Amino acid sequence: MNPLPSLANLAASPYEAIMDLTNPGPGTGSLPPRAHVEDGLPTLSLNGDWRFHYSDSLAQAPEGIESEGFNDVVWDCLPVPSNWNFHGHGAPVYTNVQFPFPLDPPFVPDANPVGDYRLTFEVGAEFLAGALLRFDGIDNAGTVWLNGALLGTTRGSKLPAEFDVSGLLRLGTNVLVVRVAQFSAASYLEDQDAWWLPGIFRDVTLLAHPAGAVRDVFVHAGYTAAGTGTLRVELDPPMPGAKVEIPALGFKAPLNGAALQGTALDVGVVKPWSAESPSLYELRISTPAQTLRLNVGFRTITVQDAQIKLNGVPLLFRGVNRHEHNPDLGRTVPAEQVLRELKLMKQHNINAIRTAHYAPHPFLLQAADELGFYIIDECDYETHGFEDGQWAGNPSAEPQYRAALLDRMQRLVERDKNHPCVIMWSLGNESGKGENLAAMAEWTKARDPERLVHYEGDWACPYVDVYSRMYLKPADVELIGRQEESPLPDAIQDTHRRNLPFILCEYVHSMGNGPGGLQEYQDLFDKYPRLQGGFVWEWIEHGIRQHTPDGEAYFAYGGDFGEKVHDGNFVIDGMISADLDPRPGLLDYKKVVEPLALSVSHDWRTLTVRNKYDFLDTSALAFTWRVESASGRITHGTLLVPVTAAGEQTGVVLPLEVHAELAAQRVLTISAVLATDQPWAPAGHEIAWTQQGSPQAPRPALLAHGAPDIARQGHVLSFGPATFSLMTGELSSFKGIPLNGPRLTLWRSPTDNDNGKDHAQPGSPRPATTWQDAGLPLLEGRLQSMAHDAGELHVRVRYGVPVARHHVDVDYLWRTDGTAMELSANLTPSTGWGRTWPRVGFDFQLPGEFSQASWTGFGPGQKYPDTGMAAQLGWFSASLEELQVPYVRPQENGARAGVSQLQLATERGGGQSLTFQGTDFSFTLRPWSQEVLSAARHTPDLVADGISYLTLDAAVHGIGTASCGPGVLPPYQLAPAPLSFKVLLS
C-alpha cells in the first residue's frame, strides 16, 4: 500500500515554523550562557508598560506583529515583567503532578494561549558599539524580533536568554517584539507543582557590550586550613594584564602568567564565608574597557566521613523549599518581598534554601550571599507527570531532550557560579531516571568541581554527591543515619551511597494545620552525623488573592478559576501565607531548629547552654530571664553567660535572685536574644528559649454544702445554680447564663493532613475518610437516665451514629456546692470504632457575647499532641477572632492545650464570665459550628451565627504530615478507649 502523499496543512499558522513549539531542543539564536555580574558598562532597563495582545490560540493570533510598522494602538498595555493572567488575560491553572494538557510529547494543545508584546524604546550612542538583549524569564516559549529582524526563540522559562543585537540597534527609536506561547515541547520539562503562569515575568535589559569587553568571569574563592583565602579568576576571553583587587584586604595582583592560566592566588588571611557569618569582600577586575565588581566569599566545600563540610566543618541544614510567588503578581516577585522573605527566614532560624524547582530571580542569590544562606540551586526541570505511565517517554531518558537538558543545566551553573551561597547544584526534581541526568551531572562536575551535585530521583545515587530523599518516616531516616539502610543490589554502588551524606530535600509537608512530628526528625539530625538536616516543603503558600462580590478578600487555589484539570488546594502548603504571615508551623520550626539548646534545672539554680551553631560562638547573644505568675511579670534580669564556642556546652550558675523566686504557679523563662542589631533583625530578637516551672493552679474542691436544691418544672430540671434539659440531659443554663452542653464529640473538621494518605503505610485509607465512614460527624446522643442520689446528679447518655451498632456510653456525674458545679465524665466505648478517633471532646454553646478567653496553660498559639513546640507555659488571653487560625481551606485549628483554667468573658477583663478548671485539657472556641467549618472551602464561607461554640477536649489525635508524608506517629495517635474527664464550672 502506497503511503498518502504529504499535503500542506491548511490549518497551520505561518508562525509555526518560526516558533517551532514542538521542537524538544533548546531555544535558538541566543548566546552561550554567562554569569550575572556588575560589569561597569551601560545598561538600559526595558521594564515598564508594553503593548500587549492576548489570543486563545496561535490560530487566532494576529499576523505581521514583527513588522515595525504594525499598528498596535488598539492593543492593551501590560506591565513587564508580569504574568498576563494577573491582568485580565486568560486564567491561572494549578496542577501538582498531572499536566494540564494531553501527555503527547512533544506536541501541545490547540488551546495554547499566545501573548504578543511590542515595545518602542529609545537608544543612545553608548549602545551602538555593541549590545546584548537579556530576558531573565519568559514562560514558556518566546519568539523575539528587533526592528523587524528575528533574533531567535527562548526555552527554559526561569533561565536567562541573551541575544546579540549589535548592528541591529539604531540610535533613537527601536521596536522590540516578543510572541509568547504558554505551552511548547519545553512544557513537558516544567511540571513543577505550581501555577502555570505565562508571560515575560522577569526583567528585560539592554546591555552595552563593546569590543574588548569581558564576556564572562568565573571566580573561585577558596579557604584554607591555615585561615587564608585563595583566588582564581577565569576571564572569557582571557585578558592579559587585567588586574584584580580586593580593597578591604589591600590585595592587588595582575592576571598574568600562571594566574592567567588558572593558578590560584594567595590573598592572605581572610574571614571565611558561611551562612552564620557571611563575610563578603568586594572584588574588582579591571581591564582597559571596564571594571567588573562582584562580592566574593571565601569558602571550601568538601565531602568527608559521609558529611558535607564547609571550611572543614560539618553543616546542619535548617532549610526550606522556596517557590517564587506573590498573591497579586504571580511569579513576578518584587525585590522588597524577596528581602522580607529572607529576613523572615533568618528570624526563624532558617539557614538554607532549595530553589524549588528552578533557578530563582538573581536578586535572591545576591541577598543570600549577604544575609547568609546555603543554597541548593535547582535546574528548571521536572517531569513528574510521566510517572503515572511508569515513566514511559520520560525526557530524562529520551535522546531528543538531551540538548535541552544540558542547555538548562549550563545556563543555571553559568548564571550563578560566582555566588558563595550556592553550595550544591541540583539537576532538577522528580524527573525519574535516565542518561540525560547523568550527562547533566557529568558536565556540571567538569565545569564546577568545587561544588556538590544533588538529585533526589535516582536513589542509587550513581552520579551525585549526596544521598537525598523525600518524606521518609523517622524510623527509615534513623536507619540511614546509622548507615544501615537496605542495601542496593550492586555492592559497589551500595558502598558509594552508604558513604554519602544524607539530607531530606523535602519533608514535613507544611499544608494547613501542621506539620506534626517536627521534633522527631530534628532529634535524629542531632544524633547522627550523617544526617545533615532537611528542607521543609514548603516556604510560601501559593494563594491568589480574590474578592467576594461584597469585597471580602480570600485566597484562591486550584479549581477556583474553572480549570478542567487541577489539584485543588495542594498548592496551599507553606510555612507562611501568600502575604507573608507566619503560620503556626513556622513558629514551631523556629523552636525545633533553634541553634542553642537551653535547659534549666528543676531547682532553678543552673542553666545549661549547648551551642548548636556550626561556626558561631555565643558572643553575639545576650541572655535574659523573667519570672511570671498569674498576676503578670514578677521580676526579670540579664544573665552573664560565658562565651561558648560552636559545638560546646557551658553550665551557668543562676543568680540567687532567680532561685529565690521558685514557687508554685510560677514560670521561669530564659531567652537568648541578639545583643546588637543585625541586617535581618534588631537587637533583642529572640533566637532560643527554655522554661521551667508550672502555671497550673490546684483545682479547688467543692465547698462542703447541704443537699442542693433540685426541682422539676416542665422539661427543665433545676439543680443548684444550673438547669438541665430533661430531653437531653444537658445543661441549659448556669447562674442564669444560657449554656448548652456537654455533648460528646469525636469529630473534627478534617485538616489537610487528615485528608492525606499516610506515605508510611501504602494503601492505607485517608483518616478523614475513615472517620467520615464511621459516622463521626453524625454522632448523636440518647438520654438513658437522669437520677438524683445523695446530692449528686447522675446522667447517662449513649452516643451512636446512624446505621452502625457501635456506641459510646458516657456517665456524667454532677456535684455542686450551690455556687460551682463539678462535672465528672466517664466514657466507655464499645468495640467496632476503628483504629483512631480525632478527639474526645465535649461541646458547649454559649451566647456569642462570650468572646474573650483567658487561660492558664500553653500559649499564646495553638498546640496539638505533635505540634505546638513554640507554645510556652503561662497565662494568656485572646479574643474569639484571635483564637482562630485563618487557613486558606478552613479546617480544625486553634486548640490551646495543657489548660488548667479557662475563663470566658463578655468583655476583656470584665463583664459576665464563666470559668472552667481542670487538669491538662484542651479547648477551642469558635463563632461557627463544626458543621460550618467542615463545609467551608474558603474563609468567607465562615459566617458567625451569634453563638460561641466551645469544645473542651479530654484527648486529641495528632496532626502528622499525611498530606504528603507520614501520618500521625504512634505516640500521638488517639485510639478508642475508656476515658475520664473532670472539670469545675464556676
Short mmCIF file of N, CA and C in Angstrom, two decimals, residues 334-473:
data_model
loop_
_atom_site.label_atom_id
_atom_site.label_comp_id
_atom_site.label_asym_id
_atom_site.label_seq_id
_atom_site.Cartn_x
_atom_site.Cartn_y
_atom_site.Cartn_z
N PRO A 334 8.54 41.16 43.69
CA PRO A 334 9.37 42.35 43.88
C PRO A 334 10.56 42.08 44.79
N ALA A 335 11.63 42.81 44.56
CA ALA A 335 12.84 42.63 45.37
C ALA A 335 12.55 42.88 46.85
N GLU A 336 11.65 43.83 47.14
CA GLU A 336 11.33 44.12 48.53
C GLU A 336 10.72 42.90 49.21
N GLN A 337 9.90 42.15 48.46
CA GLN A 337 9.32 40.94 49.04
C GLN A 337 10.39 39.88 49.27
N VAL A 338 11.30 39.73 48.33
CA VAL A 338 12.38 38.75 48.50
C VAL A 338 13.14 39.04 49.78
N LEU A 339 13.47 40.30 50.02
CA LEU A 339 14.19 40.66 51.24
C LEU A 339 13.35 40.37 52.47
N ARG A 340 12.07 40.68 52.43
CA ARG A 340 11.20 40.37 53.57
C ARG A 340 11.18 38.87 53.84
N GLU A 341 11.11 38.08 52.78
CA GLU A 341 11.10 36.63 52.96
C GLU A 341 12.39 36.15 53.61
N LEU A 342 13.52 36.62 53.09
CA LEU A 342 14.79 36.15 53.62
C LEU A 342 14.99 36.60 55.06
N LYS A 343 14.57 37.79 55.39
CA LYS A 343 14.69 38.24 56.77
C LYS A 343 13.78 37.42 57.68
N LEU A 344 12.58 37.10 57.21
CA LEU A 344 11.70 36.22 57.99
C LEU A 344 12.37 34.86 58.23
N MET A 345 13.01 34.34 57.20
CA MET A 345 13.70 33.05 57.37
C MET A 345 14.78 33.15 58.44
N LYS A 346 15.61 34.17 58.35
CA LYS A 346 16.68 34.32 59.34
C LYS A 346 16.10 34.49 60.74
N GLN A 347 15.02 35.25 60.84
CA GLN A 347 14.39 35.46 62.15
C GLN A 347 13.83 34.17 62.74
N HIS A 348 13.57 33.19 61.87
CA HIS A 348 13.03 31.91 62.33
C HIS A 348 14.07 30.79 62.24
N ASN A 349 15.34 31.17 62.32
CA ASN A 349 16.46 30.22 62.45
C ASN A 349 16.67 29.34 61.23
N ILE A 350 16.19 29.76 60.07
CA ILE A 350 16.38 29.01 58.83
C ILE A 350 17.71 29.43 58.20
N ASN A 351 18.49 28.45 57.76
CA ASN A 351 19.81 28.77 57.22
C ASN A 351 20.03 28.26 55.79
N ALA A 352 19.00 27.63 55.20
CA ALA A 352 19.24 27.02 53.89
C ALA A 352 17.97 27.06 53.05
N ILE A 353 18.15 27.15 51.73
CA ILE A 353 17.04 27.23 50.78
C ILE A 353 17.32 26.30 49.62
N ARG A 354 16.35 25.53 49.25
CA ARG A 354 16.38 24.83 47.97
C ARG A 354 15.46 25.59 47.03
N THR A 355 15.97 25.98 45.88
CA THR A 355 15.22 26.85 44.97
C THR A 355 14.29 25.99 44.12
N ALA A 356 13.22 25.55 44.73
CA ALA A 356 12.30 24.60 44.09
C ALA A 356 11.45 25.30 43.03
N HIS A 357 11.38 24.75 41.87
CA HIS A 357 12.25 23.74 41.27
C HIS A 357 12.87 24.34 40.02
N TYR A 358 13.52 25.48 40.24
CA TYR A 358 14.09 26.24 39.13
C TYR A 358 15.01 27.31 39.69
N ALA A 359 15.77 27.90 38.80
CA ALA A 359 16.64 29.00 39.21
C ALA A 359 15.80 30.18 39.68
N PRO A 360 16.12 30.77 40.81
CA PRO A 360 15.35 31.91 41.30
C PRO A 360 15.75 33.18 40.56
N HIS A 361 15.02 34.24 40.82
CA HIS A 361 15.47 35.54 40.33
C HIS A 361 16.87 35.80 40.86
N PRO A 362 17.78 36.36 40.05
CA PRO A 362 19.17 36.56 40.50
C PRO A 362 19.27 37.35 41.80
N PHE A 363 18.32 38.21 42.07
CA PHE A 363 18.40 39.03 43.28
C PHE A 363 18.40 38.18 44.53
N LEU A 364 17.70 37.05 44.51
CA LEU A 364 17.66 36.21 45.70
C LEU A 364 19.05 35.74 46.07
N LEU A 365 19.86 35.34 45.10
CA LEU A 365 21.19 34.85 45.40
C LEU A 365 22.10 35.96 45.89
N GLN A 366 21.93 37.14 45.33
CA GLN A 366 22.71 38.28 45.82
C GLN A 366 22.40 38.54 47.29
N ALA A 367 21.11 38.52 47.63
CA ALA A 367 20.70 38.75 49.02
C ALA A 367 21.12 37.59 49.92
N ALA A 368 21.09 36.36 49.40
CA ALA A 368 21.51 35.21 50.20
C ALA A 368 22.99 35.25 50.50
N ASP A 369 23.79 35.72 49.55
CA ASP A 369 25.21 35.93 49.81
C ASP A 369 25.41 36.86 51.01
N GLU A 370 24.63 37.94 51.02
CA GLU A 370 24.83 38.99 52.01
C GLU A 370 24.24 38.63 53.37
N LEU A 371 23.04 38.04 53.38
CA LEU A 371 22.38 37.73 54.65
C LEU A 371 22.86 36.40 55.23
N GLY A 372 23.25 35.48 54.36
CA GLY A 372 23.79 34.21 54.82
C GLY A 372 22.80 33.07 54.72
N PHE A 373 22.83 32.35 53.59
CA PHE A 373 22.03 31.13 53.41
C PHE A 373 22.85 30.15 52.58
N TYR A 374 22.64 28.87 52.85
CA TYR A 374 23.16 27.82 51.98
C TYR A 374 22.10 27.52 50.94
N ILE A 375 22.49 27.54 49.67
CA ILE A 375 21.53 27.39 48.58
C ILE A 375 21.79 26.09 47.82
N ILE A 376 20.74 25.30 47.66
CA ILE A 376 20.72 24.25 46.65
C ILE A 376 20.04 24.87 45.44
N ASP A 377 20.82 25.15 44.43
CA ASP A 377 20.35 25.87 43.25
C ASP A 377 19.87 24.83 42.24
N GLU A 378 18.57 24.85 41.96
CA GLU A 378 17.96 23.75 41.22
C GLU A 378 17.68 24.13 39.77
N CYS A 379 17.94 23.18 38.88
CA CYS A 379 17.69 23.38 37.47
C CYS A 379 16.19 23.47 37.20
N ASP A 380 15.85 24.21 36.17
CA ASP A 380 14.46 24.40 35.76
C ASP A 380 13.98 23.13 35.06
N TYR A 381 13.70 22.09 35.88
CA TYR A 381 13.41 20.79 35.28
C TYR A 381 12.60 19.91 36.22
N GLU A 382 11.44 19.48 35.76
CA GLU A 382 10.65 18.45 36.45
C GLU A 382 9.69 17.83 35.44
N THR A 383 9.60 16.50 35.49
CA THR A 383 8.73 15.75 34.56
C THR A 383 7.81 14.80 35.31
N HIS A 384 7.35 15.21 36.47
CA HIS A 384 6.63 14.32 37.38
C HIS A 384 5.41 13.67 36.72
N GLY A 385 4.80 14.36 35.76
CA GLY A 385 3.60 13.84 35.12
C GLY A 385 3.81 12.57 34.33
N PHE A 386 5.06 12.22 34.04
CA PHE A 386 5.34 10.98 33.32
C PHE A 386 5.29 9.76 34.24
N GLU A 387 5.29 9.97 35.53
CA GLU A 387 5.36 8.84 36.47
C GLU A 387 4.14 7.93 36.36
N ASP A 388 2.96 8.52 36.13
CA ASP A 388 1.76 7.71 36.06
C ASP A 388 1.81 6.66 34.96
N GLY A 389 2.59 6.89 33.94
CA GLY A 389 2.77 5.90 32.88
C GLY A 389 4.05 5.12 33.01
N GLN A 390 4.50 4.90 34.28
CA GLN A 390 5.75 4.19 34.54
C GLN A 390 6.93 4.85 33.81
N TRP A 391 6.86 6.17 33.69
CA TRP A 391 7.94 6.99 33.14
C TRP A 391 8.20 6.72 31.66
N ALA A 392 7.22 6.15 30.96
CA ALA A 392 7.40 5.94 29.52
C ALA A 392 7.55 7.28 28.81
N GLY A 393 8.58 7.39 27.96
CA GLY A 393 8.81 8.63 27.23
C GLY A 393 9.38 9.75 28.06
N ASN A 394 9.80 9.46 29.28
CA ASN A 394 10.31 10.49 30.16
C ASN A 394 11.53 11.18 29.54
N PRO A 395 11.54 12.51 29.47
CA PRO A 395 12.67 13.22 28.84
C PRO A 395 14.03 12.91 29.45
N SER A 396 14.07 12.50 30.72
CA SER A 396 15.37 12.17 31.31
C SER A 396 16.07 11.04 30.58
N ALA A 397 15.29 10.22 29.89
CA ALA A 397 15.86 9.05 29.22
C ALA A 397 15.72 9.11 27.70
N GLU A 398 15.20 10.23 27.17
CA GLU A 398 14.96 10.33 25.73
C GLU A 398 16.08 11.16 25.08
N PRO A 399 16.79 10.58 24.11
CA PRO A 399 17.93 11.30 23.50
C PRO A 399 17.55 12.65 22.90
N GLN A 400 16.32 12.80 22.37
CA GLN A 400 15.97 14.06 21.72
C GLN A 400 15.88 15.22 22.70
N TYR A 401 15.84 14.92 24.01
CA TYR A 401 15.78 16.00 25.00
C TYR A 401 17.14 16.32 25.62
N ARG A 402 18.17 15.57 25.28
CA ARG A 402 19.45 15.76 25.95
C ARG A 402 19.99 17.17 25.75
N ALA A 403 19.93 17.67 24.54
CA ALA A 403 20.48 19.01 24.29
C ALA A 403 19.76 20.05 25.13
N ALA A 404 18.44 19.92 25.24
CA ALA A 404 17.67 20.89 26.02
C ALA A 404 18.03 20.82 27.50
N LEU A 405 18.21 19.60 28.01
CA LEU A 405 18.51 19.45 29.44
C LEU A 405 19.92 19.92 29.75
N LEU A 406 20.86 19.62 28.89
CA LEU A 406 22.21 20.15 29.10
C LEU A 406 22.21 21.67 29.02
N ASP A 407 21.46 22.21 28.09
CA ASP A 407 21.36 23.66 27.95
C ASP A 407 20.82 24.29 29.24
N ARG A 408 19.81 23.69 29.81
CA ARG A 408 19.23 24.25 31.05
C ARG A 408 20.24 24.19 32.19
N MET A 409 20.94 23.07 32.30
CA MET A 409 21.91 22.94 33.39
C MET A 409 23.05 23.93 33.20
N GLN A 410 23.49 24.09 31.98
CA GLN A 410 24.59 25.02 31.71
C GLN A 410 24.18 26.45 32.02
N ARG A 411 22.98 26.81 31.65
CA ARG A 411 22.54 28.19 31.91
C ARG A 411 22.39 28.46 33.41
N LEU A 412 21.97 27.45 34.17
CA LEU A 412 21.89 27.61 35.63
C LEU A 412 23.28 27.83 36.21
N VAL A 413 24.19 26.92 35.90
CA VAL A 413 25.52 26.97 36.50
C VAL A 413 26.25 28.24 36.08
N GLU A 414 26.20 28.56 34.79
CA GLU A 414 26.94 29.73 34.33
C GLU A 414 26.38 31.02 34.93
N ARG A 415 25.08 31.10 35.06
CA ARG A 415 24.50 32.33 35.61
C ARG A 415 24.90 32.55 37.06
N ASP A 416 24.91 31.46 37.87
CA ASP A 416 25.00 31.61 39.32
C ASP A 416 26.34 31.18 39.90
N LYS A 417 27.32 30.91 39.08
CA LYS A 417 28.56 30.28 39.54
C LYS A 417 29.40 31.14 40.47
N ASN A 418 29.17 32.44 40.52
CA ASN A 418 30.00 33.31 41.35
C ASN A 418 29.41 33.60 42.72
N HIS A 419 28.33 32.92 43.08
CA HIS A 419 27.69 33.19 44.37
C HIS A 419 28.19 32.23 45.44
N PRO A 420 28.80 32.74 46.50
CA PRO A 420 29.27 31.83 47.55
C PRO A 420 28.15 31.08 48.24
N CYS A 421 26.94 31.61 48.22
CA CYS A 421 25.84 30.93 48.89
C CYS A 421 25.49 29.61 48.24
N VAL A 422 25.77 29.47 46.95
CA VAL A 422 25.42 28.24 46.23
C VAL A 422 26.46 27.17 46.58
N ILE A 423 26.00 26.13 47.28
CA ILE A 423 26.93 25.06 47.65
C ILE A 423 26.60 23.75 46.94
N MET A 424 25.41 23.67 46.35
CA MET A 424 25.04 22.48 45.58
C MET A 424 24.29 22.90 44.33
N TRP A 425 24.55 22.17 43.25
CA TRP A 425 23.74 22.27 42.05
C TRP A 425 22.79 21.09 42.03
N SER A 426 21.52 21.35 41.81
CA SER A 426 20.54 20.27 41.72
C SER A 426 20.11 20.11 40.27
N LEU A 427 20.07 18.85 39.82
CA LEU A 427 19.75 18.57 38.42
C LEU A 427 18.28 18.80 38.10
N GLY A 428 17.45 18.94 39.10
CA GLY A 428 16.02 19.11 38.89
C GLY A 428 15.26 18.37 39.97
N ASN A 429 14.01 18.10 39.71
CA ASN A 429 13.14 17.50 40.72
C ASN A 429 12.22 16.48 40.07
N GLU A 430 12.05 15.35 40.73
CA GLU A 430 11.04 14.36 40.36
C GLU A 430 10.95 14.15 38.85
N SER A 431 12.07 13.78 38.30
CA SER A 431 12.17 13.56 36.87
C SER A 431 12.65 12.16 36.52
N GLY A 432 12.42 11.22 37.44
CA GLY A 432 12.76 9.84 37.15
C GLY A 432 14.25 9.63 37.01
N LYS A 433 14.59 8.67 36.16
CA LYS A 433 15.98 8.31 35.93
C LYS A 433 16.29 8.42 34.45
N GLY A 434 17.59 8.40 34.12
CA GLY A 434 17.96 8.41 32.71
C GLY A 434 19.35 8.95 32.48
N GLU A 435 19.88 8.61 31.32
CA GLU A 435 21.24 9.01 30.97
C GLU A 435 21.38 10.51 30.81
N ASN A 436 20.29 11.20 30.51
CA ASN A 436 20.39 12.65 30.37
C ASN A 436 20.74 13.30 31.71
N LEU A 437 20.23 12.75 32.80
CA LEU A 437 20.59 13.27 34.12
C LEU A 437 22.07 13.02 34.39
N ALA A 438 22.54 11.85 34.03
CA ALA A 438 23.96 11.56 34.21
C ALA A 438 24.82 12.52 33.40
N ALA A 439 24.37 12.84 32.19
CA ALA A 439 25.12 13.77 31.35
C ALA A 439 25.12 15.17 31.97
N MET A 440 24.02 15.58 32.54
CA MET A 440 23.96 16.88 33.21
C MET A 440 24.93 16.92 34.38
N ALA A 441 24.96 15.84 35.15
CA ALA A 441 25.86 15.79 36.30
C ALA A 441 27.32 15.80 35.85
N GLU A 442 27.62 15.04 34.81
CA GLU A 442 28.99 14.96 34.31
C GLU A 442 29.47 16.34 33.84
N TRP A 443 28.64 17.05 33.08
CA TRP A 443 29.04 18.38 32.63
C TRP A 443 29.24 19.31 33.83
N THR A 444 28.34 19.25 34.80
CA THR A 444 28.40 20.15 35.95
C THR A 444 29.67 19.92 36.75
N LYS A 445 30.02 18.67 36.98
CA LYS A 445 31.23 18.39 37.77
C LYS A 445 32.49 18.82 37.02
N ALA A 446 32.45 18.70 35.71
CA ALA A 446 33.61 19.15 34.94
C ALA A 446 33.74 20.66 34.97
N ARG A 447 32.60 21.35 34.90
CA ARG A 447 32.64 22.81 34.87
C ARG A 447 32.91 23.39 36.26
N ASP A 448 32.38 22.76 37.30
CA ASP A 448 32.50 23.33 38.64
C ASP A 448 32.73 22.20 39.66
N PRO A 449 33.93 21.65 39.70
CA PRO A 449 34.19 20.55 40.62
C PRO A 449 34.23 20.96 42.09
N GLU A 450 34.13 22.26 42.37
CA GLU A 450 34.25 22.74 43.75
C GLU A 450 32.91 22.74 44.48
N ARG A 451 31.83 22.44 43.78
CA ARG A 451 30.52 22.33 44.43
C ARG A 451 29.99 20.91 44.27
N LEU A 452 28.92 20.61 45.04
CA LEU A 452 28.33 19.28 45.02
C LEU A 452 27.19 19.22 44.04
N VAL A 453 26.88 18.02 43.58
CA VAL A 453 25.75 17.79 42.68
C VAL A 453 24.68 17.01 43.44
N HIS A 454 23.45 17.48 43.31
CA HIS A 454 22.30 16.90 44.02
C HIS A 454 21.24 16.47 43.03
N TYR A 455 20.62 15.34 43.31
CA TYR A 455 19.37 14.95 42.63
C TYR A 455 18.75 13.85 43.47
N GLU A 456 17.45 13.95 43.71
CA GLU A 456 16.77 13.01 44.60
C GLU A 456 16.18 11.82 43.88
N GLY A 457 15.86 11.95 42.59
CA GLY A 457 15.00 10.98 41.93
C GLY A 457 15.63 9.64 41.62
N ASP A 458 16.94 9.52 41.70
CA ASP A 458 17.60 8.24 41.44
C ASP A 458 18.26 7.79 42.75
N TRP A 459 17.58 6.90 43.47
CA TRP A 459 18.02 6.56 44.83
C TRP A 459 19.32 5.78 44.88
N ALA A 460 19.76 5.25 43.74
CA ALA A 460 21.05 4.58 43.73
C ALA A 460 22.21 5.58 43.78
N CYS A 461 21.95 6.83 43.48
CA CYS A 461 22.93 7.93 43.60
C CYS A 461 24.20 7.70 42.78
N PRO A 462 24.12 7.23 41.55
CA PRO A 462 25.35 6.92 40.81
C PRO A 462 26.15 8.13 40.40
N TYR A 463 25.53 9.31 40.27
CA TYR A 463 26.26 10.46 39.73
C TYR A 463 26.12 11.70 40.60
N VAL A 464 25.74 11.53 41.86
CA VAL A 464 25.57 12.67 42.75
C VAL A 464 26.50 12.55 43.95
N ASP A 465 26.57 13.63 44.74
CA ASP A 465 27.49 13.70 45.86
C ASP A 465 26.79 13.65 47.21
N VAL A 466 25.47 13.51 47.19
CA VAL A 466 24.70 13.49 48.43
C VAL A 466 23.51 12.56 48.22
N TYR A 467 23.21 11.78 49.24
CA TYR A 467 22.03 10.90 49.22
C TYR A 467 20.85 11.73 49.71
N SER A 468 19.85 11.87 48.87
CA SER A 468 18.73 12.77 49.15
C SER A 468 17.43 12.01 48.97
N ARG A 469 16.52 12.20 49.92
CA ARG A 469 15.20 11.56 49.83
C ARG A 469 14.12 12.55 50.26
N MET A 470 12.88 12.12 50.04
CA MET A 470 11.72 12.93 50.41
C MET A 470 10.78 12.14 51.33
N TYR A 471 10.27 12.80 52.34
CA TYR A 471 9.10 12.34 53.10
C TYR A 471 9.26 10.96 53.72
N LEU A 472 10.47 10.57 54.04
CA LEU A 472 10.67 9.31 54.74
C LEU A 472 10.15 9.42 56.17
N LYS A 473 9.67 8.30 56.71
CA LYS A 473 9.28 8.30 58.11
C LYS A 473 10.54 8.29 58.98
#
